[in-house]
XYZ file of C-alpha atoms in Angstrom:
677
model
C -20.720 53.395 -20.208
C -16.803 53.413 -20.211
C -15.404 52.379 -23.431
C -13.636 49.094 -23.710
C -9.953 49.050 -24.958
C -7.749 46.464 -26.626
C -3.913 46.839 -26.440
C -1.983 45.467 -29.307
C 1.677 45.192 -29.162
C 3.677 45.279 -32.348
C 7.514 44.181 -32.267
C 9.762 45.890 -34.660
C 13.421 45.423 -35.196
C 14.439 48.808 -33.952
C 11.716 49.868 -31.569
C 8.586 48.902 -29.731
C 5.266 50.747 -30.255
C 2.125 50.291 -28.571
C -1.182 51.295 -30.389
C -4.226 51.466 -28.362
C -7.481 51.159 -29.946
C -10.667 52.211 -28.326
C -13.765 50.787 -29.288
C -17.259 51.885 -27.914
C -19.306 49.310 -26.415
C -22.358 48.162 -27.831
C -25.101 50.693 -27.328
C -22.729 53.564 -26.977
C -23.649 56.539 -29.096
C -20.407 58.763 -28.377
C -17.713 57.354 -30.560
C -13.970 58.127 -29.447
C -12.623 57.526 -33.008
C -13.874 58.350 -36.399
C -15.990 55.919 -38.326
C -13.285 54.623 -40.580
C -11.011 54.277 -38.005
C -13.440 51.987 -35.968
C -14.232 49.776 -38.993
C -10.597 49.475 -39.507
C -9.917 48.324 -36.081
C -12.669 45.492 -35.985
C -10.923 43.183 -38.585
C -7.542 43.423 -36.754
C -9.262 42.483 -33.458
C -11.021 39.590 -35.076
C -7.850 38.291 -36.926
C -5.751 38.485 -33.544
C -8.536 36.516 -31.839
C -8.826 33.968 -34.456
C -5.038 33.495 -34.626
C -4.785 33.255 -30.655
C -7.575 30.666 -30.758
C -5.839 28.660 -33.418
C -2.649 28.814 -31.490
C -4.030 27.419 -28.503
C -5.918 24.740 -30.302
C -2.610 23.604 -31.934
C -0.921 23.534 -28.540
C -3.469 21.548 -27.070
C -3.593 19.090 -29.918
C 0.264 19.073 -29.687
C 0.334 18.475 -25.860
C -2.490 15.649 -26.622
C -0.302 13.925 -29.371
C 2.933 14.086 -27.269
C 1.187 12.525 -24.312
C -0.560 9.801 -26.595
C 2.603 9.036 -28.166
C 4.399 8.664 -24.918
C 1.541 6.479 -23.472
C 1.616 4.368 -26.641
C 5.307 3.845 -26.339
C 5.054 2.769 -22.775
C 2.301 0.319 -23.635
C 4.575 -1.032 -26.536
C 7.478 -1.083 -24.233
C 5.578 -2.975 -21.634
C 4.111 -5.596 -23.970
C 7.644 -6.269 -25.596
C 9.361 -6.694 -22.260
C 6.358 -9.111 -21.111
C 7.099 -11.532 -23.969
C 9.278 -13.482 -21.832
C 10.081 -17.414 -22.156
C 7.316 -19.878 -20.630
C 9.917 -20.794 -17.996
C 10.740 -17.340 -16.990
C 7.129 -16.358 -16.934
C 6.422 -19.540 -14.548
C 9.245 -18.549 -12.402
C 8.247 -14.943 -11.959
C 4.610 -14.817 -11.999
C 3.191 -14.838 -8.599
C -0.275 -15.928 -9.710
C -0.847 -19.649 -10.248
C -3.563 -21.044 -12.486
C -5.777 -21.269 -9.313
C -5.875 -17.679 -9.183
C -6.819 -17.293 -12.886
C -10.543 -17.538 -12.192
C -10.832 -13.779 -11.223
C -9.060 -12.714 -14.262
C -11.463 -14.963 -16.424
C -14.421 -13.310 -14.886
C -13.061 -9.895 -15.484
C -12.523 -10.845 -19.143
C -16.060 -12.119 -19.558
C -17.626 -9.034 -17.794
C -15.477 -6.802 -20.131
C -16.793 -8.611 -23.337
C -20.361 -8.198 -21.950
C -19.853 -4.549 -21.315
C -18.388 -3.966 -24.740
C -21.175 -5.710 -26.403
C -23.805 -3.895 -24.124
C -22.094 -0.561 -24.993
C -22.450 -1.113 -28.745
C -26.198 -1.755 -28.151
C -26.580 1.171 -26.228
C -25.053 3.506 -28.701
C -27.121 2.168 -31.514
C -30.238 2.630 -29.354
C -29.081 6.129 -28.549
C -28.445 7.169 -32.116
C -31.911 5.622 -33.300
C -33.491 7.775 -30.759
C -35.124 4.588 -28.908
C -36.461 5.097 -25.530
C -33.630 4.166 -23.030
C -35.901 4.642 -19.938
C -39.282 3.467 -20.869
C -40.605 0.399 -22.619
C -42.653 1.280 -25.672
C -45.954 -0.225 -26.544
C -45.687 -3.088 -29.180
C -47.301 -1.140 -32.003
C -44.537 1.476 -31.766
C -41.822 -1.060 -32.026
C -40.026 -1.206 -35.607
C -37.885 -4.063 -36.505
C -36.527 -7.057 -34.564
C -33.370 -5.282 -33.376
C -35.682 -2.604 -31.543
C -37.946 -5.445 -30.415
C -35.075 -7.324 -28.841
C -33.759 -4.095 -27.050
C -37.211 -3.369 -25.559
C -37.449 -6.930 -24.477
C -34.175 -6.569 -22.692
C -35.278 -3.304 -21.102
C -38.252 -5.265 -19.546
C -36.081 -8.129 -18.388
C -33.362 -5.666 -16.934
C -36.286 -3.770 -15.091
C -38.175 -6.949 -13.716
C -35.334 -9.243 -12.824
C -31.661 -7.906 -13.048
C -32.127 -4.585 -11.665
C -33.570 -5.631 -8.214
C -30.698 -8.048 -7.737
C -28.036 -5.458 -8.444
C -29.781 -2.958 -6.208
C -30.040 -5.492 -3.331
C -26.407 -6.266 -3.701
C -25.352 -2.697 -3.845
C -27.366 -1.800 -0.655
C -25.708 -4.617 1.031
C -22.326 -3.237 -0.021
C -23.223 0.227 0.879
C -24.142 -0.923 4.466
C -20.828 -2.539 4.832
C -19.062 0.491 3.386
C -21.024 2.773 6.089
C -20.056 0.348 8.816
C -16.423 0.582 7.901
C -16.417 4.172 7.573
C -17.924 4.442 11.048
C -15.196 2.338 12.445
C -12.529 4.454 10.739
C -14.361 7.666 12.102
C -14.411 6.103 15.506
C -10.655 5.476 15.521
C -9.843 8.974 14.255
C -11.902 10.384 17.188
C -9.961 8.354 19.508
C -6.667 9.503 18.069
C -7.839 12.991 18.405
C -8.579 12.524 22.063
C -5.235 10.884 22.735
C -3.768 14.037 21.137
C -6.034 16.322 22.993
C -5.261 14.751 26.513
C -1.644 14.223 25.630
C -2.008 10.538 26.617
C 1.004 8.306 26.421
C 2.345 4.967 27.975
C 4.014 5.525 31.389
C 6.961 4.020 32.770
C 7.002 2.623 36.395
C 9.816 3.045 38.528
C 13.232 4.563 38.006
C 15.797 4.178 35.168
C 18.289 1.472 35.126
C 21.572 2.306 37.031
C 24.054 2.998 34.381
C 27.083 2.378 36.734
C 25.657 -0.961 37.548
C 25.255 -3.023 34.331
C 23.825 -6.010 36.451
C 20.580 -3.937 37.011
C 19.935 -4.150 33.193
C 17.904 -7.169 32.138
C 19.342 -9.588 29.745
C 18.093 -8.786 26.120
C 18.217 -11.063 22.906
C 18.083 -9.310 19.536
C 17.111 -11.425 16.526
C 17.795 -10.415 13.022
C 15.930 -12.816 10.814
C 17.039 -12.492 6.946
C 16.697 -14.396 3.689
C 18.762 -13.435 0.609
C 18.960 -9.805 1.935
C 22.111 -8.974 -0.051
C 21.290 -5.183 -0.221
C 20.602 -4.403 3.483
C 22.327 -7.135 5.591
C 25.509 -5.135 6.399
C 23.294 -1.818 7.356
C 21.021 -3.900 9.730
C 23.650 -5.807 11.477
C 25.672 -2.629 11.984
C 22.806 -0.609 13.378
C 21.976 -3.531 15.909
C 25.552 -3.571 17.061
C 25.460 0.142 17.909
C 22.493 -0.462 20.154
C 23.128 1.206 23.665
C 23.044 -1.488 26.245
C 25.703 -3.140 28.317
C 27.496 -5.654 26.191
C 27.438 -8.558 28.736
C 23.627 -8.202 28.840
C 23.161 -8.254 25.173
C 23.422 -11.038 22.403
C 22.772 -10.612 18.788
C 21.517 -13.396 16.596
C 21.883 -13.094 12.850
C 19.340 -15.798 11.724
C 20.546 -16.341 7.987
C 18.012 -18.395 5.786
C 19.904 -17.411 2.560
C 19.994 -20.193 -0.037
C 23.089 -18.508 -1.694
C 26.361 -20.029 -0.366
C 28.296 -16.781 -1.429
C 25.958 -14.550 0.354
C 26.048 -16.876 3.456
C 29.825 -16.425 3.713
C 29.432 -12.670 3.281
C 27.007 -12.430 6.020
C 29.202 -14.731 8.227
C 32.221 -12.504 7.525
C 30.213 -9.363 8.720
C 29.261 -11.013 11.867
C 32.820 -12.181 12.447
C 34.097 -8.637 11.952
C 31.877 -7.369 14.567
C 32.656 -10.065 16.934
C 36.393 -9.037 16.748
C 35.258 -5.669 17.813
C 33.818 -7.079 21.087
C 30.199 -7.373 20.107
C 28.265 -10.415 21.335
C 26.968 -11.655 18.058
C 26.304 -15.112 16.708
C 25.574 -16.287 13.176
C 23.042 -18.985 12.467
C 22.116 -20.812 9.397
C 19.471 -23.482 9.182
C 20.094 -26.596 7.063
C 16.373 -27.462 6.672
C 14.759 -24.188 6.014
C 11.129 -24.733 6.663
C 8.460 -22.467 7.961
C 9.764 -19.309 6.373
C 10.343 -16.548 9.017
C 8.431 -18.392 11.762
C 10.433 -21.450 11.429
C 13.533 -19.530 11.507
C 12.451 -17.757 14.835
C 11.419 -20.879 16.401
C 14.574 -22.518 15.607
C 16.602 -19.797 17.212
C 14.427 -19.835 20.273
C 15.093 -23.392 20.767
C 18.844 -22.761 21.618
C 20.020 -23.645 25.298
C 21.263 -20.071 26.183
C 17.969 -18.518 25.327
C 16.643 -19.316 28.759
C 19.151 -16.885 30.342
C 17.447 -14.085 28.595
C 14.398 -12.190 29.635
C 13.507 -10.094 26.512
C 13.902 -10.600 22.835
C 13.897 -7.813 20.272
C 13.054 -8.623 16.681
C 14.347 -6.515 13.775
C 13.861 -7.440 10.097
C 16.872 -7.163 7.776
C 15.912 -3.604 6.461
C 15.192 -2.077 9.906
C 17.816 0.239 11.574
C 17.102 1.285 15.052
C 18.646 4.086 16.736
C 21.244 3.348 19.429
C 18.636 4.100 22.196
C 15.996 1.947 20.933
C 16.328 -0.703 23.819
C 16.547 2.237 26.430
C 13.236 3.572 25.271
C 11.433 0.125 25.091
C 12.574 -2.127 27.817
C 11.645 0.105 30.653
C 7.824 -0.092 29.835
C 8.110 -3.748 31.073
C 9.369 -2.676 34.340
C 6.915 -3.210 37.227
C 4.109 -4.365 34.652
C 4.468 -8.175 34.669
C 1.155 -8.350 32.595
C 2.952 -6.639 29.534
C 3.904 -9.060 27.025
C 4.834 -6.869 23.880
C 6.149 -3.326 23.250
C 5.884 -2.103 19.727
C 7.754 0.844 18.150
C 6.550 2.905 15.162
C 8.002 2.372 11.594
C 9.755 5.330 9.701
C 10.458 5.222 6.138
C 13.681 6.487 4.636
C 12.512 6.410 0.909
C 8.825 7.601 1.448
C 9.437 10.454 -1.190
C 11.233 8.067 -3.683
C 8.233 7.725 -6.198
C 4.510 7.965 -6.218
C 4.038 4.315 -5.026
C 6.294 4.963 -1.903
C 4.304 8.259 -1.202
C 0.995 6.528 -1.349
C 2.299 3.529 0.918
C 3.389 6.299 3.308
C -0.136 7.701 3.526
C -1.573 4.093 4.458
C 1.089 3.270 7.022
C 1.210 6.528 8.810
C -2.682 6.098 9.392
C -1.933 2.535 10.565
C 0.770 3.486 13.039
C -0.665 6.886 14.174
C -4.513 6.106 14.446
C -5.008 2.237 14.393
C -1.977 0.968 16.499
C -1.953 4.058 18.948
C -5.626 3.739 19.550
C -5.925 0.124 20.029
C -2.941 0.065 22.138
C -4.124 2.903 24.330
C -7.621 1.831 24.987
C -7.580 -1.929 24.370
C -4.025 -3.009 25.167
C -4.081 -5.023 21.965
C -3.036 -4.801 18.420
C -1.539 -6.732 15.737
C 2.279 -7.286 16.112
C 4.090 -5.765 13.169
C 6.486 -8.471 12.999
C 9.539 -6.207 13.634
C 10.829 -3.289 15.682
C 9.097 -4.698 18.725
C 10.466 -6.238 21.955
C 8.713 -9.273 23.539
C 8.819 -10.846 27.045
C 10.232 -14.278 26.339
C 7.813 -15.721 29.082
C 4.936 -14.316 27.052
C 6.014 -15.895 23.807
C 6.408 -19.204 25.613
C 3.252 -18.917 27.353
C 1.429 -18.373 24.164
C 2.758 -21.664 22.318
C 5.712 -19.871 20.475
C 6.254 -19.146 17.029
C 3.909 -21.366 14.646
C 4.503 -21.960 11.164
C 0.707 -22.449 10.022
C 0.195 -19.248 8.407
C 2.319 -16.485 6.588
C 1.298 -13.923 9.264
C 3.208 -15.556 12.259
C 3.383 -11.985 13.843
C -0.373 -11.645 14.016
C -0.768 -15.275 14.995
C 1.577 -14.908 18.125
C -0.221 -11.502 19.205
C -3.719 -13.135 18.919
C -2.623 -16.166 20.900
C -0.970 -13.880 23.541
C -3.863 -11.726 23.747
C -6.148 -14.827 24.292
C -3.701 -15.675 27.235
C -4.279 -12.215 28.871
C -1.027 -10.534 27.990
C -1.156 -6.642 27.348
C 0.597 -5.086 24.604
C 2.206 -1.294 24.696
C 2.481 0.861 21.589
C 5.065 3.691 21.411
C 4.267 6.262 18.651
C 7.186 8.416 19.602
C 9.857 5.591 19.290
C 10.525 5.388 15.455
C 12.669 2.714 13.623
C 14.053 3.384 10.203
C 12.936 1.008 7.298
C 12.436 0.828 3.644
C 9.263 0.700 1.512
C 9.041 -1.432 -1.530
C 9.557 0.818 -4.537
C 8.397 -1.473 -7.471
C 4.734 -2.198 -7.850
C 5.575 -6.134 -8.081
C 7.204 -6.252 -4.634
C 4.443 -4.232 -3.239
C 1.861 -6.367 -4.755
C 3.517 -9.632 -3.334
C 3.702 -8.078 0.016
C 0.044 -7.024 0.044
C -1.108 -10.400 -1.075
C 0.730 -11.938 1.910
C -0.545 -9.284 4.313
C -4.373 -10.013 3.174
C -4.297 -13.725 2.721
C -2.513 -14.507 6.016
C -5.128 -13.036 8.274
C -8.141 -15.084 6.687
C -6.031 -18.154 7.355
C -5.483 -17.285 10.871
C -9.033 -16.504 11.285
C -10.162 -19.805 10.201
C -7.679 -21.473 12.386
C -7.997 -19.195 15.531
C -12.051 -18.960 15.601
C -12.467 -21.936 17.901
C -9.732 -20.738 20.075
C -11.292 -17.333 20.447
C -14.698 -18.772 21.331
C -13.371 -20.992 23.987
C -10.948 -18.558 25.488
C -11.581 -17.119 28.928
C -11.369 -13.368 27.948
C -14.227 -11.250 28.115
C -17.155 -11.291 25.592
C -16.343 -7.587 24.683
C -12.849 -8.954 23.726
C -14.063 -11.666 21.907
C -16.368 -9.490 19.806
C -13.487 -7.074 19.149
C -11.357 -9.959 18.002
C -14.012 -11.532 15.681
C -16.060 -8.671 14.295
C -13.705 -5.701 14.405
C -10.025 -7.236 14.150
C -10.826 -9.888 11.570
C -14.108 -9.601 9.951
C -14.398 -5.772 9.498
C -10.903 -4.730 8.804
C -9.543 -7.928 7.193
C -12.586 -9.302 5.400
C -15.170 -6.671 4.625
C -12.904 -3.744 3.698
C -11.155 -5.694 0.722
C -14.648 -7.207 -0.216
C -16.912 -4.057 -0.499
C -14.122 -1.977 -1.906
C -13.586 -4.266 -4.930
C -17.326 -5.250 -5.190
C -18.749 -1.804 -4.900
C -16.321 0.313 -6.977
C -14.877 -2.181 -9.420
C -17.940 -4.303 -10.153
C -21.178 -2.723 -9.250
C -20.473 0.766 -10.143
C -19.674 0.079 -13.816
C -22.635 -2.544 -14.010
C -24.864 0.295 -12.915
C -24.079 2.287 -15.949
C -25.655 -0.399 -17.902
C -28.523 -0.763 -15.515
C -29.613 2.837 -14.615
C -32.365 1.522 -12.293
C -29.661 0.502 -9.876
C -27.551 3.646 -10.149
C -25.429 4.377 -6.983
C -26.165 7.727 -5.152
C -23.535 10.484 -5.452
C -22.544 10.460 -1.998
C -21.419 6.850 -1.925
C -18.896 7.316 -4.791
C -17.745 10.894 -4.153
C -18.350 12.476 -0.740
C -18.003 9.802 1.731
C -14.800 8.313 0.138
C -13.331 11.650 -0.278
C -13.929 12.476 3.475
C -12.653 8.974 4.505
C -9.543 9.710 2.425
C -9.039 13.023 4.049
C -9.302 11.375 7.448
C -6.671 8.591 6.210
C -4.319 11.509 4.949
C -4.340 13.596 8.274
C -1.530 11.802 10.016
C 0.875 12.635 6.914
C -0.243 16.280 6.248
C 2.511 16.775 3.607
C 0.722 14.198 1.311
C -2.490 16.319 1.110
C -1.620 16.988 -2.734
C -1.976 13.136 -3.267
C -5.650 13.062 -1.818
C -7.402 11.981 -5.137
C -4.400 9.746 -6.315
C -4.551 7.857 -2.901
C -8.416 7.412 -3.158
C -7.849 6.095 -6.892
C -4.932 3.851 -5.793
C -6.683 2.264 -2.786
C -9.438 1.378 -5.236
C -7.084 0.024 -7.545
C -5.275 -2.173 -4.920
C -8.721 -3.745 -3.948
C -8.399 -6.250 -6.574
C -5.264 -7.451 -5.205
C -6.547 -7.524 -1.787
C -9.872 -9.095 -2.515
C -7.914 -11.869 -4.518
C -5.825 -12.534 -1.453
C -8.648 -12.510 1.002
C -10.477 -15.146 -0.876
C -7.400 -17.321 -1.322
C -6.733 -17.165 2.469
C -10.594 -17.659 3.372
C -10.955 -20.845 1.207
C -7.257 -21.993 1.651
C -6.269 -21.798 -1.904
C -2.676 -22.781 -2.788
C -1.694 -19.148 -3.231
C -2.448 -18.300 0.179
C 0.504 -20.187 1.483
C 3.180 -18.301 -0.911
C 5.850 -16.312 1.162
C 7.884 -13.990 -1.163
C 10.408 -12.063 0.519
C 9.848 -8.253 -0.204
C 12.833 -6.888 -2.255
C 14.796 -4.392 -0.810
C 17.189 -1.794 -2.603
C 19.414 -0.929 0.324
C 18.859 2.865 -0.453
C 18.812 3.578 3.197
C 22.461 2.377 3.751
C 24.209 5.692 2.908
C 22.103 7.792 5.006
C 21.985 5.588 7.872
C 25.845 5.525 7.965
C 26.230 9.291 7.747
C 23.680 9.586 10.821
C 25.688 6.964 12.903
C 28.894 8.815 12.179
C 27.416 12.140 13.197
C 26.111 10.588 16.388
C 29.063 8.424 17.601
C 31.974 10.643 16.375
C 35.163 9.830 14.914
C 36.114 6.985 17.222
C 33.076 4.834 16.594
C 32.955 5.776 12.833
C 35.903 3.473 12.489
C 33.632 0.652 13.565
C 31.491 1.053 10.644
C 34.148 -0.190 8.368
C 32.478 -3.409 7.729
C 35.170 -5.560 6.453
C 38.861 -6.035 7.454
C 41.521 -6.565 4.788
C 40.915 -10.229 4.669
C 36.978 -9.679 4.455
C 37.455 -7.337 1.458
C 39.777 -10.043 -0.334
C 37.000 -12.631 0.339
C 34.258 -10.345 -1.025
C 36.144 -9.907 -4.175
C 36.988 -13.555 -4.599
C 33.259 -14.228 -3.945
C 31.936 -11.710 -6.589
C 34.471 -13.404 -8.960
C 33.192 -16.676 -8.345
C 29.553 -15.554 -8.565
C 30.122 -13.921 -11.968
C 31.524 -17.078 -13.234
C 28.756 -19.400 -11.987
C 25.839 -17.028 -12.688
C 27.076 -15.695 -16.082
C 25.272 -12.936 -17.514
C 22.809 -11.377 -14.791
C 19.004 -11.466 -15.545
C 17.480 -8.235 -16.909
C 14.991 -6.660 -14.287
C 11.879 -5.706 -16.222
C 8.681 -3.791 -15.546
C 5.455 -5.994 -16.090
C 1.932 -5.965 -17.450
C -0.733 -6.985 -14.813
C -3.668 -8.497 -16.807
C -6.274 -8.123 -14.026
C -5.499 -4.382 -13.553
C -5.549 -3.978 -17.356
C -8.835 -5.846 -17.755
C -10.596 -3.677 -15.066
C -9.042 -0.630 -16.447
C -10.761 -1.340 -20.027
C -14.019 -2.431 -18.006
C -14.099 0.990 -16.099
C -13.363 3.060 -19.317
C -16.121 1.148 -21.041
C -18.681 1.957 -18.435
C -17.361 5.727 -18.443
C -18.187 5.853 -22.125
C -21.743 4.437 -21.505
C -22.385 7.021 -18.768
C -21.846 9.686 -21.375
C -25.007 8.606 -23.006
C -26.919 9.073 -19.786
C -25.246 12.506 -19.133
C -23.721 11.147 -15.721
C -21.275 14.030 -14.585
C -19.662 12.805 -11.438
C -20.050 9.136 -12.487
C -18.308 9.672 -15.726
C -15.334 11.526 -14.085
C -15.110 8.758 -11.462
C -15.209 6.028 -13.924
C -12.860 7.790 -16.305
C -10.081 8.573 -13.666
C -10.542 5.231 -11.780
C -10.003 3.362 -15.192
C -6.874 5.692 -16.035
C -5.634 4.637 -12.554
C -6.116 0.830 -13.098
C -4.208 1.466 -16.644
C -1.223 3.213 -14.986
C -0.993 0.389 -12.494
C -1.650 -2.386 -15.177
C 1.221 -0.877 -17.187
C 3.464 -0.854 -14.129
C 4.001 2.931 -14.612
C 3.468 3.925 -10.757
C 6.610 2.513 -9.058
C 10.208 1.939 -9.968
C 10.909 2.154 -13.549
C 13.500 0.071 -15.187
C 15.293 1.613 -18.150
């Protein structure tokens, strides 16, 4: 055998010498060095190896200490920041007392789990049988007898119930996964066949402005201080004949100073020849639906054929109308043309990256497949163009739910109108960067559909559409994607899985908690291939958000008070600078001057308003990161279950519970999104 060699490098002040020590391998009878040399080399190797291991151990301990110290500092900071006054907590907290029942359930479950973990640890170290019930004569002591009685009761009564519930959730999980797989196959087919919505007829005659249809652009907003100027500027740059276009700025702001600023912005664009109107309601009821309904009631609206809706943080390209309006031409049955969203801050932090994965799948797969094969999908509330006749025929905007966009889409579908989705037309917008804003948005998006389902079910059953379309609306659009998804996600992975660690007879199979979820997450992430490094964080985050979505779904289904809350998603205005630069590059020097949003008088007005605002408001309120109790409760519950799984030597179960628990902990401490220094 060839001898092994160890290279030891010894650094000296003046030179560098390398000593090579050759040692024969075990069983080699031909020593290459004298015996005394070999004996001298062995202690040096041993000492060097020990020192290297000690160094690595200290490095690991140091890394753990620094990480733990940072974590505890973050926890301490969050706890200190959460100690606000009672009035401030009542004002900021989005969860009223009616929603505290879920938190109380999580606390009770956590307390029982900790008690069960203590009992299991005692049973494990006393070497009691954890799987089989021993004969009475082998039981010693009251504690062991109680434990054996618990095992018998668990096996006969609790385990069958948990197994039945877990099997039910697994069936729902597989059905939803199959639906997701079919959607992905439909998307692959569209890509393979290069299917796209087609335009009938020729383009509009640029030399004849009268050939262009009359278009109304509505920009609903409410206290959008950060983004109102950018959105108005982008709408005023739309490439459409000026005498065939009217822009309505629908301001529901409750701040008089902000109202004056928005009105001044509109006035400055009107002076440049843009046909734009500022509207403010005195009675602000019905949130966004009430705002749009009020605007559609104006007498001049009857002169217009189409209405484009753009939320305050949306900045369409100048050719937005040129790319969307022609899809109505020669298609009187088309009521809606929806464009795709594009996000300017998708790489801002981990939260925005994970949101981008979700929304890319929604637009690339769900909306595109449903639009191509069913001519129906949920209106996204913005970046879309409606035929005004379709709105009027469907009853107009209603204020009965917090998802007025889905409401009008369902009613239009029941009246036979068809929808077109344009995946290639993208409108720039902004993602919420803080977990608080994202959580409030998701609560509204998941409670509203359940409200709408209760209200629309009789109309769906009585409608004249085909049975297939009725089944699609009821079972796929509402039940499977809006109700079943948050139900099984929360119940299976946040309740049943940790419960089965204490009831091993009902243990979930490995493919349920590992293989299928990873495969489905892989499908979800395909539309945004740059996000592949975030595959595992995305899977964990989706399970973490299930508690918010489940809570919202229940409140909407049973019409609890929280289901009627509307909280405007907070914007940062981060897209303003990049949007202005892009506009400057497109339109050149001449039009760049139009982007100066305020005249001399406007700037003076703005400075005066800021002075008044500072005097009235006084010191501004400090923005804070928060603690989220339900997420923290579930974090400790899952970590407790992970500790219990160690006793049963569960490999994948332990790692899943550990990382899922840490994911809940990170979210509960508000460490995932925007951080406030």
